[in-house]
Amino acid sequence: MTATRPATDRPGETTLDHLLTVLAAPAELLSDPDGQVRPEGAQGFYVGDTRYCNRLEIDVQGVDLQFAAAGLDGAGRASFEGELPGVRVRRERRIADRTAVEEITLHNSGSAPVELRLVLRARSDLSATPVVKSGAPLSEVPPTVHGGEIRWSRHDVAASLTTAPAPGEIDTDGPDAVLSWPLRLTPDARWALQVVLTPSPAGPEDFRTADPLEWRLDERAVGGPRGDLVQRSLADLDGLLLADPIDPADRFAAAGSPWFCTLFGRDSLWTARMMLPMSTTLAGGTLRVLARRQGRVSNPRGEEEPGKIIHEFRPNGLQAGGLDLPPSYYGTVDATPLWCCLLHDAWQAGLPEAEVAALLPNLEAALGWIKRTAGDYGFLSYRRSSGSGLANQGWKDSPGAVRWADGTIAAQPLALCEVQGYAYAAARGGAAVLAAFDRPGADEWRQWADRLAALFRATYWIDDPDGRYPAIALDGHGRAVTGPASNMAHLLTTGILDPDEAQLVADRLARPDLDGGRGLRTLSSTNGGYDPLTYHRGSVWPHDTAIAVLGLAGVGRHEVARSLGEGLVAAAGDFADRLPELYAEIDGEAVSYPTACRPQAWAAAGAIAVVSYLDAGVVPAWATPQ
């Protein structure tokens, strides 16, 4: 198991690293490893952006049972075993259809009758998930008893708890509902209790639980030495799938549990892209879900613009941690070119032409946004238009994520290097799609891409004693920001680099300041702002490492790809094969980042992609620049 240290950039935030998650998005239940849901931190039953229960503890004969986890079954089931003198207790949990169901079984394994009392304590705060994450003080909701049912309600949010059989006694104790069953068990007798937690009904805009996908996997990856990692990651991806209420046949991956269990444009696009060798169905659904929510008007508060792909959707918006976001928030510079890339890549991977054709107006709108945003400057850059939105709008979106080599924060507006690569690939791929479907503009977009590549080549490269490399960004004064970072790895797949430049990037990624033995550091350890226990200033993100591994393989640098890939797989073992959103690498060991989501969709997809490369030689077509 990994070591745990406090995150240095998230003081006061609620931690997750010791918790066990069982989920079928949008529902998820987080507990201590023994299965008890204690009124501490992030523990509880969530659906969408609300925590509906934050205590679900059982005791027998006044003993707070210490269960041993018997293990996860897929993503949506878990079981726990406990024992008293002569009595075995089994607790089985499953999440499905927006509900949590607990089956508790007592078995008298002794030779004499036993009399005992089982007590269940339940509590709810009906808090918004982002508020739970922030660590802000929370107020409990008093329970009310309606026959054998416990209810909690506040404003238009409610939860209920029912049991079968009904309890012998129901009482309240401050914020807790206390249910008890006096029992007498003869030798070898079993007694079973079912507990059901039900949230408020789904709203018309709420995403639904999705059916699992059929994945096409290479047997060498599934049956190889890292097969357990592949199976765990596939189960978590299935658990994170959501369906669009507008058309439930369209599925996409929620970003991660519990903080981001909703639609995030960038995350869902990268997840679908990394899984293209295994399924085009996820890509098609993701493209359509995002196309339905593509920007249509200019709205500074939500940072919406015509043609722009959404960053995140939360039916109730987000008000926490210094952010105040409307339900549909568009503060991202990279989701739009990534959408174009996925459409091209999915078409090349076999997405039916009718599905591609239906999305051509969205492609043209997205390309139009890219051209307008780049403007005369020539590069895609960002500066938030809302004072309550995200300060950084690339994938490294935490404050202070982009730094000069001495650790100084780079001034906005910022033009991230990888975003220029995405824009180049979007223009080239978009041109290919337009030409194939007899739409105008293909030649214009090829020329636009060529100009961008030439401008990038003349502007971004930094000379360094350890080798030339592309700057992480251009700052608000047009200066190339010094200091190696993982962003350059994303360029390898885009085609914006020539073959010699790709080799220079590979050489730089191979150095120990970026490859510390457990994946790719987000920021060089030589940077004055380096801190591996921060969100983006030296931590390791599995999806980031996976993109680097695939890009390195695509340009023929297999020795560097294998080094980073093997490091990621080694780290996965430290997390019981359930890779988190991010972690720290310190002295060659993986260290838990305490607020990281686990599971996280693009971490799971990245694990599958890396193992498929290491054990089966699978390199997606999009990872090989044309």
C-alpha positions as a printed Julia matrix, in Angstrom:
626×3 Matrix{Float64}:
   0.0     0.0     0.0
   1.17    3.53   -0.72
   2.41    5.98    1.84
   0.28    9.04    2.54
   1.41   12.62    3.04
  -0.61   15.82    3.13
  -1.08   17.7    -0.13
   0.82   20.96    0.13
  -1.54   22.89   -2.14
  -4.93   21.7    -0.83
  -5.06   22.65    2.86
  -8.38   21.78    4.48
  -9.77   19.79    1.55
 -11.47   16.47    2.22
  -9.23   13.45    1.69
 -10.05   10.25   -0.17
  -6.93    8.12   -0.26
  -7.91    5.63    2.45
 -11.52    5.12    1.29
 -13.13    2.29   -0.67
 -15.42    3.33   -3.53
 -18.28    1.26   -4.96
 -20.07    2.9    -7.87
 -22.45    2.75  -10.79
 -22.43    6.36  -11.95
 -24.02    8.68  -11.11
 -24.34    6.82   -7.76
 -21.35    6.0    -5.58
 -20.71    4.99   -2.0
 -17.45    5.76   -0.21
 -16.62    4.0     3.05
 -13.76    3.02    5.25
 -12.05   -0.17    4.06
 -14.05   -2.19    6.6
 -17.32   -1.13    4.94
 -18.52    1.15    7.71
 -19.7     4.56    6.52
 -18.61    6.86    9.32
 -19.57   10.53    9.61
 -16.08   11.66    8.67
 -14.65   13.43    5.66
 -15.89   12.32    2.25
 -17.58    9.1     3.35
 -21.15    8.63    2.22
 -23.62    7.82   -0.53
 -23.62   10.28   -3.44
 -25.76   10.63   -6.51
 -24.65   13.25   -8.98
 -23.57   16.3    -7.04
 -25.33   15.53   -3.74
 -24.36   13.43   -0.74
 -27.53   11.71    0.45
 -26.15    9.77    3.41
 -22.99   10.34    5.42
 -23.35    7.64    8.06
 -24.31    3.99    7.77
 -22.78    2.04   10.64
 -23.82   -1.26   12.16
 -22.92   -2.78   15.48
 -23.95   -6.0    17.18
 -24.18   -6.28   20.94
 -22.68   -2.82   21.25
 -19.54   -3.86   19.41
 -18.38   -1.61   16.55
 -17.56   -4.45   14.21
 -14.21   -4.4    12.46
 -14.89   -6.0     9.12
 -12.32   -7.32    6.71
 -12.95   -6.39    3.08
 -13.6    -9.51    1.07
 -13.1    -7.54   -2.12
 -14.67   -5.64   -4.97
 -16.81   -7.4    -7.55
 -16.57   -5.19  -10.61
 -17.03   -1.55   -9.71
 -20.53   -1.73   -8.25
 -20.32   -4.46   -5.6
 -18.27   -5.14   -2.49
 -18.49   -7.5     0.46
 -17.14   -7.42    4.01
 -16.73  -10.12    6.65
 -16.87   -9.69   10.42
 -17.09  -12.06   13.37
 -18.24  -12.08   16.98
 -17.86  -15.05   19.34
 -19.97  -17.69   17.62
 -21.56  -15.3    15.1
 -20.36  -14.48   11.61
 -21.48  -11.25    9.99
 -21.41  -10.62    6.25
 -22.15   -7.27    4.66
 -22.75   -7.09    0.92
 -23.09   -3.79   -0.91
 -24.24   -2.99   -4.41
 -24.91    0.23   -6.29
 -27.38    0.26   -9.17
 -30.09    2.47  -10.64
 -29.25    5.43   -8.38
 -29.72    3.39   -5.21
 -27.48    1.76   -2.63
 -28.46   -1.64   -1.28
 -26.88   -3.34    1.73
 -27.5    -7.0     2.55
 -26.43   -7.88    6.1
 -26.41  -11.53    7.12
 -25.8   -12.95   10.6
 -24.95  -16.64   10.96
 -24.85  -18.48   14.27
 -21.83  -20.7    13.7
 -21.79  -21.97   17.27
 -23.5   -24.89   18.98
 -25.8   -22.9    21.28
 -28.56  -20.34   20.73
 -27.51  -16.69   20.94
 -29.48  -13.57   21.72
 -28.22  -10.28   20.4
 -29.21   -6.88   19.09
 -28.19   -5.4    15.75
 -28.16   -1.6    15.6
 -27.96    0.54   12.47
 -27.13    4.25   12.67
 -27.82    6.45    9.65
 -27.27   10.16    9.05
 -27.56   12.65    6.2
 -26.37   16.17    5.51
 -27.75   16.45    1.94
 -24.66   18.48    1.07
 -23.47   19.44   -2.39
 -20.47   17.37   -3.42
 -18.23   20.4    -4.15
 -18.95   21.72   -0.66
 -17.97   18.37    0.86
 -14.75   18.53   -1.17
 -13.92   22.01    0.06
 -13.86   20.91    3.69
 -16.3    23.67    4.68
 -18.43   23.11    7.8
 -21.61   21.18    7.05
 -24.98   21.08    8.78
 -26.79   17.8     9.38
 -30.42   17.28    8.41
 -32.64   15.88   11.18
 -34.26   12.55   10.33
 -37.99   12.0    10.36
 -39.74    8.67   10.83
 -42.65    7.65    8.6
 -43.8     4.19    9.61
 -40.76    2.03    9.01
 -39.11    4.57    6.68
 -36.49    7.17    7.57
 -36.51   10.39    5.57
 -34.3    13.43    5.28
 -35.31   16.51    3.31
 -34.11   20.05    2.77
 -35.48   22.39    0.14
 -36.1    20.21   -2.92
 -33.59   17.48   -2.02
 -34.59   14.35   -0.11
 -33.37   10.88    0.77
 -35.01    7.84    2.31
 -33.87    4.66    4.03
 -36.01    1.53    4.16
 -35.33   -1.91    5.57
 -36.67   -5.42    5.26
 -37.59   -6.65    7.77
 -38.75   -3.51    9.53
 -36.83   -2.66   12.7
 -38.08   -3.67   16.09
 -37.33   -0.17   17.34
 -36.7     3.21   15.69
 -35.35    6.21   17.55
 -33.49    9.4    16.81
 -30.32   10.51   18.56
 -29.37   14.04   17.5
 -28.64   13.84   13.76
 -28.83   10.04   13.72
 -31.66    7.67   12.98
 -31.14    4.6    15.18
 -32.76    1.35   14.06
 -32.46   -1.87   16.04
 -33.45   -5.51   15.76
 -33.48   -7.81   18.81
 -32.6   -11.31   17.58
 -32.42  -14.89   18.76
 -30.48  -17.27   16.52
 -30.5   -21.02   17.0
 -27.38  -23.01   16.03
 -26.59  -22.68   12.29
 -29.48  -20.22   11.82
 -29.11  -17.24    9.51
 -30.85  -13.89    9.64
 -30.77  -11.36    6.8
 -31.45   -7.64    6.65
 -31.78   -5.5     3.53
 -31.16   -1.75    3.73
 -32.01    0.49    0.76
 -30.94    4.12    0.34
 -32.91    6.07   -2.25
 -32.24    9.66   -3.39
 -34.52   12.28   -4.89
 -35.85   11.33   -8.32
 -33.64   12.22  -11.27
 -34.24   15.58  -12.87
 -34.78   15.98  -16.61
 -31.16   17.06  -17.19
 -29.53   14.52  -14.88
 -27.33   11.92  -16.52
 -28.46    8.31  -16.15
 -26.72    5.06  -15.34
 -25.46    3.51  -18.59
 -25.27   -0.07  -19.72
 -21.75   -1.53  -19.91
 -19.93   -1.46  -23.22
 -18.53   -4.38  -25.16
 -14.77   -3.94  -25.38
 -12.52   -5.55  -27.98
  -9.36   -6.43  -26.1
  -6.2    -8.16  -27.21
  -5.94  -11.44  -25.3
  -2.25  -10.77  -24.69
  -3.21   -7.75  -22.61
  -6.09   -9.4   -20.74
  -4.31  -12.7   -20.12
  -0.83  -11.31  -19.61
   1.0   -10.52  -16.37
  -0.87   -7.22  -16.02
  -4.3    -8.7   -16.74
  -5.63   -7.84  -13.27
  -4.85   -4.17  -13.88
  -6.72   -4.31  -17.2
  -9.77   -6.01  -15.67
  -9.9    -3.61  -12.72
  -9.63   -0.62  -15.05
 -12.32   -1.95  -17.4
 -14.68   -2.49  -14.47
 -14.07    1.04  -13.26
 -14.67    2.47  -16.72
 -17.98    0.62  -16.91
 -18.82    1.94  -13.45
 -18.16    5.51  -14.6
 -20.27    5.32  -17.75
 -23.22    7.7   -17.95
 -26.07    7.96  -20.46
 -27.44   11.14  -21.99
 -31.08   11.7   -20.93
 -31.71   13.14  -24.41
 -30.7     9.82  -25.98
 -29.74    7.11  -23.43
 -28.05    5.07  -26.18
 -25.26    7.66  -26.14
 -22.77    6.86  -23.41
 -19.69    8.69  -22.14
 -17.33    8.37  -19.22
 -17.81   10.59  -16.18
 -14.47   12.09  -15.19
 -14.0    10.56  -11.74
 -15.38    9.65   -8.34
 -16.55   11.42   -6.29
 -15.67   15.02   -7.14
 -16.14   14.87  -10.92
 -18.87   12.27  -11.5
 -20.36   14.15  -14.43
 -19.56   15.28  -17.96
 -16.14   16.88  -18.43
 -15.34   17.57  -22.07
 -11.58   17.09  -21.96
 -11.67   14.0   -19.74
 -14.41   12.24  -21.67
 -12.67   12.95  -24.99
  -9.28   11.62  -23.87
 -10.91    8.57  -22.3
 -12.74    7.73  -25.53
  -9.61    8.43  -27.59
  -7.4     6.1   -25.56
 -10.07    3.39  -25.78
 -10.53    3.65  -29.57
  -8.71    0.36  -30.28
 -11.24   -1.34  -28.0
 -14.46    0.5   -28.98
 -15.72    3.2   -31.33
 -19.09    3.13  -29.54
 -17.79    5.17  -26.62
 -16.27    7.7   -29.02
 -19.51    8.08  -30.97
 -21.55    8.59  -27.82
 -19.05   11.06  -26.38
 -18.96   13.1   -29.58
 -22.76   13.35  -29.73
 -23.22   14.16  -26.04
 -20.76   17.04  -26.38
 -22.16   18.16  -29.74
 -25.62   18.58  -28.18
 -24.07   20.94  -25.64
 -21.74   22.79  -28.02
 -21.67   26.54  -27.48
 -24.18   28.57  -29.45
 -24.06   32.07  -27.98
 -21.55   34.35  -26.27
 -22.0    34.22  -22.5
 -19.07   35.64  -20.5
 -20.18   34.2   -17.15
 -20.25   30.64  -18.48
 -17.42   31.4   -20.96
 -19.64   29.98  -23.7
 -18.88   30.91  -27.31
 -20.34   29.64  -30.6
 -18.72   26.36  -31.6
 -16.92   25.85  -28.28
 -17.06   22.45  -26.57
 -18.2    22.43  -22.96
 -15.79   21.98  -20.05
 -18.24   20.59  -17.5
 -21.93   20.24  -16.83
 -23.47   20.2   -13.34
 -27.27   20.66  -13.11
 -26.9    22.81   -9.99
 -23.72   24.61  -11.0
 -20.72   24.78   -8.68
 -20.29   27.18   -5.79
 -17.28   26.2    -3.7
 -13.53   26.61   -3.42
 -13.59   30.16   -4.77
 -15.5    29.12   -7.9
 -19.0    30.11   -8.93
 -19.84   28.26  -12.13
 -23.18   28.04  -13.94
 -24.57   24.58  -14.8
 -22.98   24.65  -18.27
 -19.41   25.93  -18.04
 -17.16   26.3   -21.08
 -13.88   27.46  -19.5
 -11.5    25.2   -21.42
  -9.18   25.96  -24.33
  -8.47   22.38  -25.38
 -11.79   20.5   -25.44
 -12.78   21.99  -28.81
  -9.69   20.89  -30.79
  -9.75   17.54  -28.96
 -13.36   17.03  -30.08
 -12.26   17.57  -33.69
  -9.37   15.14  -33.2
 -11.65   12.45  -31.78
 -14.12   12.79  -34.65
 -11.32   12.26  -37.18
  -9.72    9.43  -35.19
 -13.02    7.62  -34.6
 -13.85    7.9   -38.33
 -10.47    6.38  -39.15
 -11.07    3.64  -36.56
 -14.38    2.63  -38.14
 -17.1     4.88  -36.74
 -19.97    4.49  -39.24
 -19.97    7.19  -41.9
 -23.58    8.09  -41.17
 -22.59    8.97  -37.6
 -19.68   11.07  -38.84
 -21.84   12.84  -41.43
 -24.4    13.81  -38.79
 -21.65   15.62  -36.87
 -20.21   17.62  -39.78
 -22.04   20.86  -38.82
 -20.56   20.55  -35.32
 -17.1    19.99  -36.8
 -17.39   23.12  -38.91
 -18.59   25.11  -35.89
 -15.7    23.82  -33.77
 -13.13   24.62  -36.45
 -14.64   28.08  -36.73
 -14.13   28.6   -32.99
 -10.48   27.55  -33.32
  -9.86   30.03  -36.15
 -11.6    32.91  -34.38
  -9.81   32.24  -31.11
  -6.36   32.02  -32.71
  -7.07   35.18  -34.72
  -4.15   37.25  -35.95
  -2.0    36.05  -33.03
  -1.97   32.61  -34.6
  -2.04   30.58  -31.38
  -4.88   29.32  -29.18
  -4.57   31.12  -25.86
  -6.85   31.75  -22.91
  -7.7    34.23  -20.23
 -10.83   33.63  -18.2
 -13.7    35.97  -19.0
 -15.38   35.37  -15.65
 -13.75   36.32  -12.36
 -15.4    33.3   -10.75
 -14.2    30.75  -13.33
 -11.05   28.69  -13.73
  -7.85   30.72  -13.87
  -6.05   28.08  -15.93
  -7.98   26.45  -18.75
  -5.74   23.71  -20.1
  -5.67   20.29  -18.47
  -3.34   21.67  -15.8
  -6.07   23.94  -14.52
  -4.98   24.61  -10.94
  -3.78   28.11   -9.98
  -0.05   28.5   -10.53
   0.25   25.38  -12.68
   2.31   27.12  -15.39
   5.68   28.31  -14.07
   8.99   29.59  -15.3
  12.1    27.55  -14.52
  12.73   29.62  -11.38
   9.23   28.86  -10.1
   7.67   32.21  -11.0
   4.05   31.95  -12.15
   3.66   32.76  -15.85
   1.47   35.74  -16.71
  -1.7    35.31  -18.74
  -3.0    35.07  -21.39
  -1.25   31.74  -21.91
  -0.8    29.78  -25.13
  -0.04   26.22  -24.0
   2.22   24.17  -26.23
   0.04   21.05  -26.28
  -3.02   23.08  -27.26
  -1.21   24.24  -30.4
  -0.51   20.59  -31.18
  -4.16   19.72  -30.68
  -5.18   22.64  -32.92
  -2.77   21.47  -35.63
  -4.13   17.92  -35.47
  -7.71   19.24  -35.43
  -7.07   21.29  -38.56
  -5.36   18.44  -40.42
  -7.9    15.85  -39.29
 -10.79   18.21  -39.89
  -9.53   18.85  -43.42
  -9.42   15.11  -44.1
 -13.0    14.65  -42.89
 -14.29   17.64  -44.85
 -12.62   16.41  -48.03
 -13.93   12.86  -47.62
 -17.5    14.12  -47.18
 -17.33   16.69  -50.0
 -17.55   19.7   -47.7
 -15.72   22.94  -48.52
 -12.68   24.22  -46.64
 -10.25   21.28  -46.65
  -7.44   23.11  -48.49
  -7.89   26.18  -46.31
  -7.5    24.12  -43.14
  -4.39   22.33  -44.41
  -2.81   25.69  -45.12
  -3.87   26.99  -41.71
  -2.2    23.98  -40.07
   1.01   24.5   -42.04
   1.19   28.13  -40.93
   0.61   27.13  -37.31
   3.4    24.52  -37.45
   5.86   27.03  -38.91
   4.92   29.66  -36.33
   5.21   27.11  -33.53
   8.65   26.01  -34.74
   9.88   29.59  -34.77
   8.48   30.55  -31.38
   8.31   27.73  -28.82
  11.7    26.04  -28.85
  14.07   26.67  -25.94
  17.82   26.0   -25.99
  19.04   24.22  -22.88
  22.33   22.54  -21.86
  20.37   19.29  -21.41
  18.83   19.53  -24.89
  16.34   21.68  -26.8
  12.68   21.34  -25.87
   9.34   23.09  -26.51
   8.24   25.62  -23.91
   5.25   24.72  -21.77
   3.56   27.92  -23.01
   3.93   31.43  -24.32
   3.11   33.94  -21.59
   1.07   37.11  -21.85
   4.05   38.94  -23.38
   4.62   36.28  -26.04
   7.71   34.88  -24.31
   8.5    31.16  -24.3
   8.18   30.0   -20.67
  11.33   28.15  -19.65
  11.4    24.94  -17.62
  10.68   21.42  -18.93
   7.2    20.02  -18.26
   5.19   17.0   -19.34
   3.08   19.09  -21.73
   5.64   18.59  -24.49
   4.87   14.85  -24.54
   1.39   15.57  -25.92
   2.96   17.07  -29.04
   4.36   13.72  -30.16
   1.02   12.42  -31.42
  -0.15   15.59  -33.15
   2.15   15.89  -36.17
   3.21   19.45  -35.34
   6.79   18.25  -34.74
   9.1    17.11  -37.51
  10.94   13.78  -36.97
  14.09   15.42  -35.57
  12.06   17.56  -33.17
  10.15   14.5   -31.98
  13.45   12.83  -31.11
  14.54   15.88  -29.11
  11.3    15.71  -27.11
  11.81   11.98  -26.52
  15.36   12.63  -25.31
  14.09   15.24  -22.85
  11.32   12.99  -21.5
  13.87   10.26  -20.82
  15.85   12.38  -18.37
  15.47   11.59  -14.63
  14.07   15.03  -13.79
  10.89   13.99  -15.64
  11.01   10.18  -15.42
  11.45    9.39  -11.74
  10.6     5.69  -12.06
   6.85    5.84  -11.37
   5.57    7.59  -14.46
   6.01   11.05  -15.96
   6.3    14.04  -13.66
   4.1    16.96  -14.66
   6.96   19.37  -13.96
  10.71   18.87  -13.97
  12.26   18.3   -10.55
  14.74   21.06  -11.46
  11.98   23.7   -11.53
  11.94   26.22   -8.7
   8.23   25.56   -8.24
   8.56   21.76   -8.16
   6.57   20.05   -5.44
   5.38   16.47   -6.07
   2.6    16.83   -3.49
   0.81   19.5    -5.5
  -1.86   19.05   -8.14
   0.2    19.92  -11.22
   3.7    20.97  -10.14
   5.52   17.67  -10.15
   2.85   15.08   -9.41
   2.3    12.12  -11.76
  -0.99   11.82  -13.66
  -1.6     8.38  -15.18
  -3.39    9.74  -18.27
  -0.52   12.16  -18.9
   1.98    9.32  -18.68
  -0.16    7.16  -20.98
  -0.3     9.89  -23.64
   3.49   10.17  -23.43
   3.93    6.39  -23.68
   1.74    6.15  -26.77
   3.36    9.19  -28.38
   6.85    7.85  -27.77
   5.85    4.5   -29.24
   4.36    6.29  -32.23
   7.7     7.97  -33.05
   9.69    4.8   -32.48
  11.22    5.61  -29.08
  10.2     2.36  -27.47
  12.91    2.34  -24.8
  11.6     5.6   -23.32
   7.99    4.5   -23.77
   8.64    1.25  -21.94
  10.46    2.98  -19.09
   7.54    5.33  -18.44
   4.96    2.58  -19.0
   6.63    0.12  -16.65
   6.85    2.87  -14.05
   3.11    3.49  -14.31
   2.31   -0.21  -14.0
   4.56   -0.48  -10.95
   2.7     2.43   -9.35
  -0.63    0.74  -10.1
   0.43   -2.17   -7.91
   0.8     0.26   -5.02
  -2.86    1.25   -5.47
  -4.31   -2.29   -5.71
  -4.56   -1.84   -9.5
  -7.03    1.05   -9.15
  -4.99    4.0   -10.35
  -5.99    7.36   -8.89
  -6.38   10.67  -10.67
  -2.82   11.55   -9.66
  -0.13   10.63   -7.16
   3.29   11.79   -6.07
   6.58   10.08   -6.84
   9.11   10.6    -4.06
  12.47    8.83   -4.02
  11.24    6.37   -6.63
   8.11    5.38   -4.69
   4.46    6.19   -5.33
   2.91    8.35   -2.6
  -0.83    8.93   -2.39
  -2.17   12.41   -3.15
  -4.92   12.52   -0.53
  -7.68   14.35   -2.41
  -7.29   12.48   -5.72
 -10.34   10.81   -7.26
 -10.18    7.03   -7.43
 -11.35    5.66   -9.79
 -10.76    8.24  -12.51
 -11.83    7.57  -16.1
  -8.77    8.69  -18.0
  -6.48    7.03  -15.46
  -8.31    3.74  -16.04
  -8.24    4.21  -19.82
  -4.57    5.14  -19.64
  -3.76    1.97  -17.71
  -5.51   -0.16  -20.34
  -3.75    1.66  -23.18
  -0.33    1.28  -21.55
  -0.73   -2.43  -20.78
  -2.08   -3.01  -24.3
   1.11   -1.44  -25.62
   3.51   -3.16  -23.22
   2.04   -6.66  -23.49
   0.39   -6.67  -26.92
   2.19   -3.97  -28.9
  -1.03   -2.01  -29.5
  -0.4     1.6   -30.56
  -3.52    3.54  -31.63
  -3.4     4.97  -35.13
  -3.78    8.5   -33.75
  -0.56    8.12  -31.76
   1.53    7.81  -34.92
   1.89   11.26  -36.52
   1.14   11.44  -40.22
